[in-house]
Amino acid sequence: MGWTSLHLNTDYRGKINKKDFLDNEFTAQTKAMKWEVLKSSMVGSDYYSAVKKTDYETGESIVFGLVVITRVENECYENFSYKEMDETMHPYNYDCPITILRMLTDTDNQEAKDWRENCYRVYEAKKQQRKLMKSFNIGDKIRTKLWFDEYKTLTLTKIGNRRVWADYGEGFYYTQKILSEYPFKSVYKSVEVNRV
């Protein structure tokens, strides 16, 4: 359950196509078995996929969830590292896209069931948070903890046509998509008045 490290070529921007590499890495075939990545997605630096495993001897197939955490260190020759875990190992990464979760075969494995349940719970919480984020008006304020920083008060503002959350003290702007990943509470919410 350790890390695998290797050298991968980068594109002209110095980026590694992690998704393509991992799709190929986890699609394999032997005389007895076949593994095929049906769908995959990168969420941040984590790779999630639905992998179909076919046993040629029995003819049975299952689709299971696979999580791969990745790390890129361009200053090293072995610039790409990854660690794979299938859902039966209950990886503590719960951002699996709903489209992948819906492809997985029913299972009796309790660790896999718990992992799937946590992924659905995280999905629903983020969905509610995104919905709440859309309900704010220009000038509304929230208090949130970003990454490892102390709590910050942010104000919803508009730059061009984009709605962004401003940290006027630090001079930073955050998109609603980024903020919807972090817990927050409303500090000030304006009330829209319908005029007749």
PDB file of C-alpha atoms in Angstrom:
ATOM      1  CA  MET A   1       0.000   0.000   0.000  1.00  0.00           C
ATOM      2  CA  GLY A   2       2.926   2.293  -0.614  1.00  0.00           C
ATOM      3  CA  TRP A   3       3.502   4.931  -3.242  1.00  0.00           C
ATOM      4  CA  THR A   4       4.584   4.279  -6.834  1.00  0.00           C
ATOM      5  CA  SER A   5       6.883   6.935  -8.290  1.00  0.00           C
ATOM      6  CA  LEU A   6       8.066   7.324 -11.869  1.00  0.00           C
ATOM      7  CA  HIS A   7       9.069   9.864 -14.484  1.00  0.00           C
ATOM      8  CA  LEU A   8       6.388  11.155 -16.863  1.00  0.00           C
ATOM      9  CA  ASN A   9       6.916  13.631 -19.667  1.00  0.00           C
ATOM     10  CA  THR A  10       5.227  16.992 -19.278  1.00  0.00           C
ATOM     11  CA  ASP A  11       3.442  19.076 -21.890  1.00  0.00           C
ATOM     12  CA  TYR A  12       4.665  22.488 -23.055  1.00  0.00           C
ATOM     13  CA  ARG A  13       3.205  24.078 -19.880  1.00  0.00           C
ATOM     14  CA  GLY A  14       5.035  21.656 -17.583  1.00  0.00           C
ATOM     15  CA  LYS A  15       1.806  19.751 -16.802  1.00  0.00           C
ATOM     16  CA  ILE A  16       1.315  15.980 -16.575  1.00  0.00           C
ATOM     17  CA  ASN A  17      -1.848  14.414 -17.990  1.00  0.00           C
ATOM     18  CA  LYS A  18      -2.538  12.348 -14.861  1.00  0.00           C
ATOM     19  CA  LYS A  19      -5.982  11.166 -15.935  1.00  0.00           C
ATOM     20  CA  ASP A  20      -4.848   9.662 -19.252  1.00  0.00           C
ATOM     21  CA  PHE A  21      -1.868   7.972 -17.618  1.00  0.00           C
ATOM     22  CA  LEU A  22      -4.006   6.448 -14.843  1.00  0.00           C
ATOM     23  CA  ASP A  23      -6.741   5.363 -17.279  1.00  0.00           C
ATOM     24  CA  ASN A  24      -4.091   3.379 -19.159  1.00  0.00           C
ATOM     25  CA  GLU A  25      -2.401   2.147 -15.990  1.00  0.00           C
ATOM     26  CA  PHE A  26      -5.579   0.572 -14.624  1.00  0.00           C
ATOM     27  CA  THR A  27      -6.791  -0.934 -17.893  1.00  0.00           C
ATOM     28  CA  ALA A  28      -5.136  -4.337 -18.172  1.00  0.00           C
ATOM     29  CA  GLN A  29      -5.691  -7.887 -19.333  1.00  0.00           C
ATOM     30  CA  THR A  30      -4.291 -11.302 -18.460  1.00  0.00           C
ATOM     31  CA  LYS A  31      -5.363 -14.790 -19.557  1.00  0.00           C
ATOM     32  CA  ALA A  32      -7.752 -15.016 -16.606  1.00  0.00           C
ATOM     33  CA  MET A  33      -8.873 -11.411 -15.961  1.00  0.00           C
ATOM     34  CA  LYS A  34      -9.576  -8.098 -17.620  1.00  0.00           C
ATOM     35  CA  TRP A  35      -9.746  -4.668 -15.955  1.00  0.00           C
ATOM     36  CA  GLU A  36     -11.272  -1.786 -17.886  1.00  0.00           C
ATOM     37  CA  VAL A  37     -11.702   1.833 -16.743  1.00  0.00           C
ATOM     38  CA  LEU A  38     -15.271   2.691 -17.748  1.00  0.00           C
ATOM     39  CA  LYS A  39     -15.313   6.275 -16.485  1.00  0.00           C
ATOM     40  CA  SER A  40     -12.846   8.408 -14.572  1.00  0.00           C
ATOM     41  CA  SER A  41     -12.422  11.911 -13.253  1.00  0.00           C
ATOM     42  CA  MET A  42      -9.774  14.018 -11.553  1.00  0.00           C
ATOM     43  CA  VAL A  43     -11.078  15.947  -8.552  1.00  0.00           C
ATOM     44  CA  GLY A  44      -8.236  18.152  -7.417  1.00  0.00           C
ATOM     45  CA  SER A  45      -5.251  15.807  -7.284  1.00  0.00           C
ATOM     46  CA  ASP A  46      -7.420  12.712  -6.636  1.00  0.00           C
ATOM     47  CA  TYR A  47      -8.407  10.288  -9.409  1.00  0.00           C
ATOM     48  CA  TYR A  48     -11.744   8.475  -9.159  1.00  0.00           C
ATOM     49  CA  SER A  49     -12.840   5.723 -11.537  1.00  0.00           C
ATOM     50  CA  ALA A  50     -15.370   2.978 -12.150  1.00  0.00           C
ATOM     51  CA  VAL A  51     -13.373  -0.121 -13.099  1.00  0.00           C
ATOM     52  CA  LYS A  52     -14.990  -3.177 -14.669  1.00  0.00           C
ATOM     53  CA  LYS A  53     -13.311  -6.434 -13.646  1.00  0.00           C
ATOM     54  CA  THR A  54     -14.173  -9.472 -15.765  1.00  0.00           C
ATOM     55  CA  ASP A  55     -13.233 -13.025 -14.758  1.00  0.00           C
ATOM     56  CA  TYR A  56     -12.820 -15.045 -17.984  1.00  0.00           C
ATOM     57  CA  GLU A  57     -13.167 -18.391 -16.193  1.00  0.00           C
ATOM     58  CA  THR A  58     -16.558 -17.647 -14.616  1.00  0.00           C
ATOM     59  CA  GLY A  59     -17.733 -14.992 -17.065  1.00  0.00           C
ATOM     60  CA  GLU A  60     -18.692 -12.765 -14.118  1.00  0.00           C
ATOM     61  CA  SER A  61     -18.120  -9.026 -14.114  1.00  0.00           C
ATOM     62  CA  ILE A  62     -18.247  -6.407 -11.388  1.00  0.00           C
ATOM     63  CA  VAL A  63     -17.741  -2.654 -11.472  1.00  0.00           C
ATOM     64  CA  PHE A  64     -15.911  -1.263  -8.447  1.00  0.00           C
ATOM     65  CA  GLY A  65     -14.705   2.143  -7.315  1.00  0.00           C
ATOM     66  CA  LEU A  66     -11.017   3.003  -7.465  1.00  0.00           C
ATOM     67  CA  VAL A  67      -9.384   6.017  -5.800  1.00  0.00           C
ATOM     68  CA  VAL A  68      -5.852   7.120  -6.608  1.00  0.00           C
ATOM     69  CA  ILE A  69      -4.180   9.941  -4.716  1.00  0.00           C
ATOM     70  CA  THR A  70      -1.460  11.650  -6.725  1.00  0.00           C
ATOM     71  CA  ARG A  71       1.463  13.957  -6.197  1.00  0.00           C
ATOM     72  CA  VAL A  72       3.547  15.882  -8.758  1.00  0.00           C
ATOM     73  CA  GLU A  73       7.062  17.112  -7.945  1.00  0.00           C
ATOM     74  CA  ASN A  74       8.537  18.651 -11.082  1.00  0.00           C
ATOM     75  CA  GLU A  75      11.889  19.318  -9.419  1.00  0.00           C
ATOM     76  CA  CYS A  76      12.498  15.527  -9.106  1.00  0.00           C
ATOM     77  CA  TYR A  77      13.301  13.141 -11.956  1.00  0.00           C
ATOM     78  CA  GLU A  78      10.599  10.775 -10.675  1.00  0.00           C
ATOM     79  CA  ASN A  79       8.113  13.619 -10.942  1.00  0.00           C
ATOM     80  CA  PHE A  80       4.844  11.683 -10.543  1.00  0.00           C
ATOM     81  CA  SER A  81       3.755   9.556  -7.578  1.00  0.00           C
ATOM     82  CA  TYR A  82       0.494   7.763  -6.942  1.00  0.00           C
ATOM     83  CA  LYS A  83      -1.162   5.486  -4.416  1.00  0.00           C
ATOM     84  CA  GLU A  84      -4.186   3.432  -5.439  1.00  0.00           C
ATOM     85  CA  MET A  85      -6.946   2.060  -3.198  1.00  0.00           C
ATOM     86  CA  ASP A  86     -10.113   0.314  -4.219  1.00  0.00           C
ATOM     87  CA  GLU A  87     -13.345   1.007  -2.374  1.00  0.00           C
ATOM     88  CA  THR A  88     -13.022  -2.119  -0.180  1.00  0.00           C
ATOM     89  CA  MET A  89     -10.065  -0.416   1.532  1.00  0.00           C
ATOM     90  CA  HIS A  90     -12.364   2.485   2.471  1.00  0.00           C
ATOM     91  CA  PRO A  91     -10.192   5.337   1.202  1.00  0.00           C
ATOM     92  CA  TYR A  92     -10.823   8.531   3.152  1.00  0.00           C
ATOM     93  CA  ASN A  93     -11.374  10.507  -0.053  1.00  0.00           C
ATOM     94  CA  TYR A  94     -15.085  11.162  -0.589  1.00  0.00           C
ATOM     95  CA  ASP A  95     -15.289  13.492  -3.616  1.00  0.00           C
ATOM     96  CA  CYS A  96     -16.168  10.753  -6.099  1.00  0.00           C
ATOM     97  CA  PRO A  97     -18.449  12.142  -8.823  1.00  0.00           C
ATOM     98  CA  ILE A  98     -22.028  10.901  -8.657  1.00  0.00           C
ATOM     99  CA  THR A  99     -21.852   9.636 -12.262  1.00  0.00           C
ATOM    100  CA  ILE A 100     -19.108   7.201 -11.257  1.00  0.00           C
ATOM    101  CA  LEU A 101     -20.893   6.107  -8.060  1.00  0.00           C
ATOM    102  CA  ARG A 102     -24.013   5.239 -10.052  1.00  0.00           C
ATOM    103  CA  MET A 103     -22.023   2.856 -12.268  1.00  0.00           C
ATOM    104  CA  LEU A 104     -20.774   0.661  -9.414  1.00  0.00           C
ATOM    105  CA  THR A 105     -22.098  -2.875  -8.916  1.00  0.00           C
ATOM    106  CA  ASP A 106     -23.958  -3.623  -5.684  1.00  0.00           C
ATOM    107  CA  THR A 107     -21.627  -5.030  -3.050  1.00  0.00           C
ATOM    108  CA  ASP A 108     -21.776  -6.909   0.266  1.00  0.00           C
ATOM    109  CA  ASN A 109     -18.444  -5.460   1.418  1.00  0.00           C
ATOM    110  CA  GLN A 110     -19.145  -3.184   4.399  1.00  0.00           C
ATOM    111  CA  GLU A 111     -16.066  -0.977   3.824  1.00  0.00           C
ATOM    112  CA  ALA A 112     -17.158  -0.327   0.233  1.00  0.00           C
ATOM    113  CA  LYS A 113     -20.741   0.389   1.359  1.00  0.00           C
ATOM    114  CA  ASP A 114     -19.503   2.849   3.987  1.00  0.00           C
ATOM    115  CA  TRP A 115     -17.242   4.580   1.458  1.00  0.00           C
ATOM    116  CA  ARG A 116     -20.097   4.932  -1.051  1.00  0.00           C
ATOM    117  CA  GLU A 117     -22.436   6.255   1.645  1.00  0.00           C
ATOM    118  CA  ASN A 118     -19.868   8.879   2.666  1.00  0.00           C
ATOM    119  CA  CYS A 119     -19.389   9.901  -0.986  1.00  0.00           C
ATOM    120  CA  TYR A 120     -23.160  10.361  -1.399  1.00  0.00           C
ATOM    121  CA  ARG A 121     -23.284  12.348   1.842  1.00  0.00           C
ATOM    122  CA  VAL A 122     -20.469  14.665   0.681  1.00  0.00           C
ATOM    123  CA  TYR A 123     -22.143  15.056  -2.727  1.00  0.00           C
ATOM    124  CA  GLU A 124     -25.470  16.078  -1.134  1.00  0.00           C
ATOM    125  CA  ALA A 125     -23.773  18.493   1.286  1.00  0.00           C
ATOM    126  CA  LYS A 126     -21.893  20.191  -1.575  1.00  0.00           C
ATOM    127  CA  LYS A 127     -25.067  20.341  -3.643  1.00  0.00           C
ATOM    128  CA  GLN A 128     -26.888  22.116  -0.805  1.00  0.00           C
ATOM    129  CA  GLN A 129     -23.953  24.454  -0.243  1.00  0.00           C
ATOM    130  CA  ARG A 130     -23.795  25.389  -3.953  1.00  0.00           C
ATOM    131  CA  LYS A 131     -27.528  26.079  -3.896  1.00  0.00           C
ATOM    132  CA  LEU A 132     -27.123  28.295  -0.832  1.00  0.00           C
ATOM    133  CA  MET A 133     -24.186  30.140  -2.421  1.00  0.00           C
ATOM    134  CA  LYS A 134     -26.403  31.096  -5.374  1.00  0.00           C
ATOM    135  CA  SER A 135     -28.965  32.666  -3.034  1.00  0.00           C
ATOM    136  CA  PHE A 136     -26.622  35.448  -1.880  1.00  0.00           C
ATOM    137  CA  ASN A 137     -26.859  39.017  -3.229  1.00  0.00           C
ATOM    138  CA  ILE A 138     -24.124  41.549  -3.947  1.00  0.00           C
ATOM    139  CA  GLY A 139     -22.960  43.007  -0.617  1.00  0.00           C
ATOM    140  CA  ASP A 140     -23.788  39.899   1.453  1.00  0.00           C
ATOM    141  CA  LYS A 141     -21.073  38.670   3.810  1.00  0.00           C
ATOM    142  CA  ILE A 142     -20.008  35.195   4.903  1.00  0.00           C
ATOM    143  CA  ARG A 143     -17.464  33.925   7.384  1.00  0.00           C
ATOM    144  CA  THR A 144     -15.389  30.953   6.265  1.00  0.00           C
ATOM    145  CA  LYS A 145     -12.164  29.117   6.988  1.00  0.00           C
ATOM    146  CA  LEU A 146     -10.097  28.664   3.844  1.00  0.00           C
ATOM    147  CA  TRP A 147      -7.445  25.955   3.877  1.00  0.00           C
ATOM    148  CA  PHE A 148      -5.446  26.341   7.101  1.00  0.00           C
ATOM    149  CA  ASP A 149      -5.988  30.077   7.534  1.00  0.00           C
ATOM    150  CA  GLU A 150      -7.946  31.714  10.299  1.00  0.00           C
ATOM    151  CA  TYR A 151     -11.586  32.531   9.685  1.00  0.00           C
ATOM    152  CA  LYS A 152     -12.140  35.290   7.129  1.00  0.00           C
ATOM    153  CA  THR A 153     -15.110  37.524   6.407  1.00  0.00           C
ATOM    154  CA  LEU A 154     -15.764  37.762   2.675  1.00  0.00           C
ATOM    155  CA  THR A 155     -18.118  40.067   0.777  1.00  0.00           C
ATOM    156  CA  LEU A 156     -19.943  39.111  -2.419  1.00  0.00           C
ATOM    157  CA  THR A 157     -19.087  41.550  -5.183  1.00  0.00           C
ATOM    158  CA  LYS A 158     -19.118  41.677  -8.961  1.00  0.00           C
ATOM    159  CA  ILE A 159     -16.108  42.018 -11.233  1.00  0.00           C
ATOM    160  CA  GLY A 160     -17.294  42.407 -14.807  1.00  0.00           C
ATOM    161  CA  ASN A 161     -20.006  39.763 -15.142  1.00  0.00           C
ATOM    162  CA  ARG A 162     -18.552  37.433 -12.491  1.00  0.00           C
ATOM    163  CA  ARG A 163     -19.794  37.149  -8.942  1.00  0.00           C
ATOM    164  CA  VAL A 164     -16.813  36.713  -6.627  1.00  0.00           C
ATOM    165  CA  TRP A 165     -16.198  36.777  -2.889  1.00  0.00           C
ATOM    166  CA  ALA A 166     -13.737  39.500  -1.900  1.00  0.00           C
ATOM    167  CA  ASP A 167     -11.335  39.463   1.014  1.00  0.00           C
ATOM    168  CA  TYR A 168     -10.783  43.220   1.101  1.00  0.00           C
ATOM    169  CA  GLY A 169      -8.246  42.950   3.929  1.00  0.00           C
ATOM    170  CA  GLU A 170      -5.891  40.695   1.935  1.00  0.00           C
ATOM    171  CA  GLY A 171      -6.924  41.795  -1.551  1.00  0.00           C
ATOM    172  CA  PHE A 172      -7.921  38.298  -2.698  1.00  0.00           C
ATOM    173  CA  TYR A 173     -10.969  37.187  -4.671  1.00  0.00           C
ATOM    174  CA  TYR A 174     -12.529  33.714  -4.567  1.00  0.00           C
ATOM    175  CA  THR A 175     -15.006  32.151  -6.969  1.00  0.00           C
ATOM    176  CA  GLN A 176     -18.238  30.679  -5.672  1.00  0.00           C
ATOM    177  CA  LYS A 177     -17.118  27.269  -6.934  1.00  0.00           C
ATOM    178  CA  ILE A 178     -14.013  27.326  -4.733  1.00  0.00           C
ATOM    179  CA  LEU A 179     -15.897  28.616  -1.699  1.00  0.00           C
ATOM    180  CA  SER A 180     -18.618  25.993  -2.022  1.00  0.00           C
ATOM    181  CA  GLU A 181     -15.974  23.423  -1.022  1.00  0.00           C
ATOM    182  CA  TYR A 182     -15.519  24.987   2.434  1.00  0.00           C
ATOM    183  CA  PRO A 183     -17.965  25.362   5.322  1.00  0.00           C
ATOM    184  CA  PHE A 184     -19.232  28.861   5.929  1.00  0.00           C
ATOM    185  CA  LYS A 185     -21.858  30.776   7.827  1.00  0.00           C
ATOM    186  CA  SER A 186     -23.805  33.824   6.762  1.00  0.00           C
ATOM    187  CA  VAL A 187     -22.786  37.007   8.598  1.00  0.00           C
ATOM    188  CA  TYR A 188     -24.958  39.495   6.746  1.00  0.00           C
ATOM    189  CA  LYS A 189     -27.622  38.721   4.180  1.00  0.00           C
ATOM    190  CA  SER A 190     -29.504  41.554   2.518  1.00  0.00           C
ATOM    191  CA  VAL A 191     -33.217  41.257   1.898  1.00  0.00           C
ATOM    192  CA  GLU A 192     -34.480  41.944  -1.599  1.00  0.00           C
ATOM    193  CA  VAL A 193     -37.616  44.061  -1.617  1.00  0.00           C
ATOM    194  CA  ASN A 194     -40.132  43.455  -4.400  1.00  0.00           C
ATOM    195  CA  ARG A 195     -41.337  46.788  -5.739  1.00  0.00           C
ATOM    196  CA  VAL A 196     -44.828  47.035  -7.145  1.00  0.00           C
TER     197      VAL A 196
END
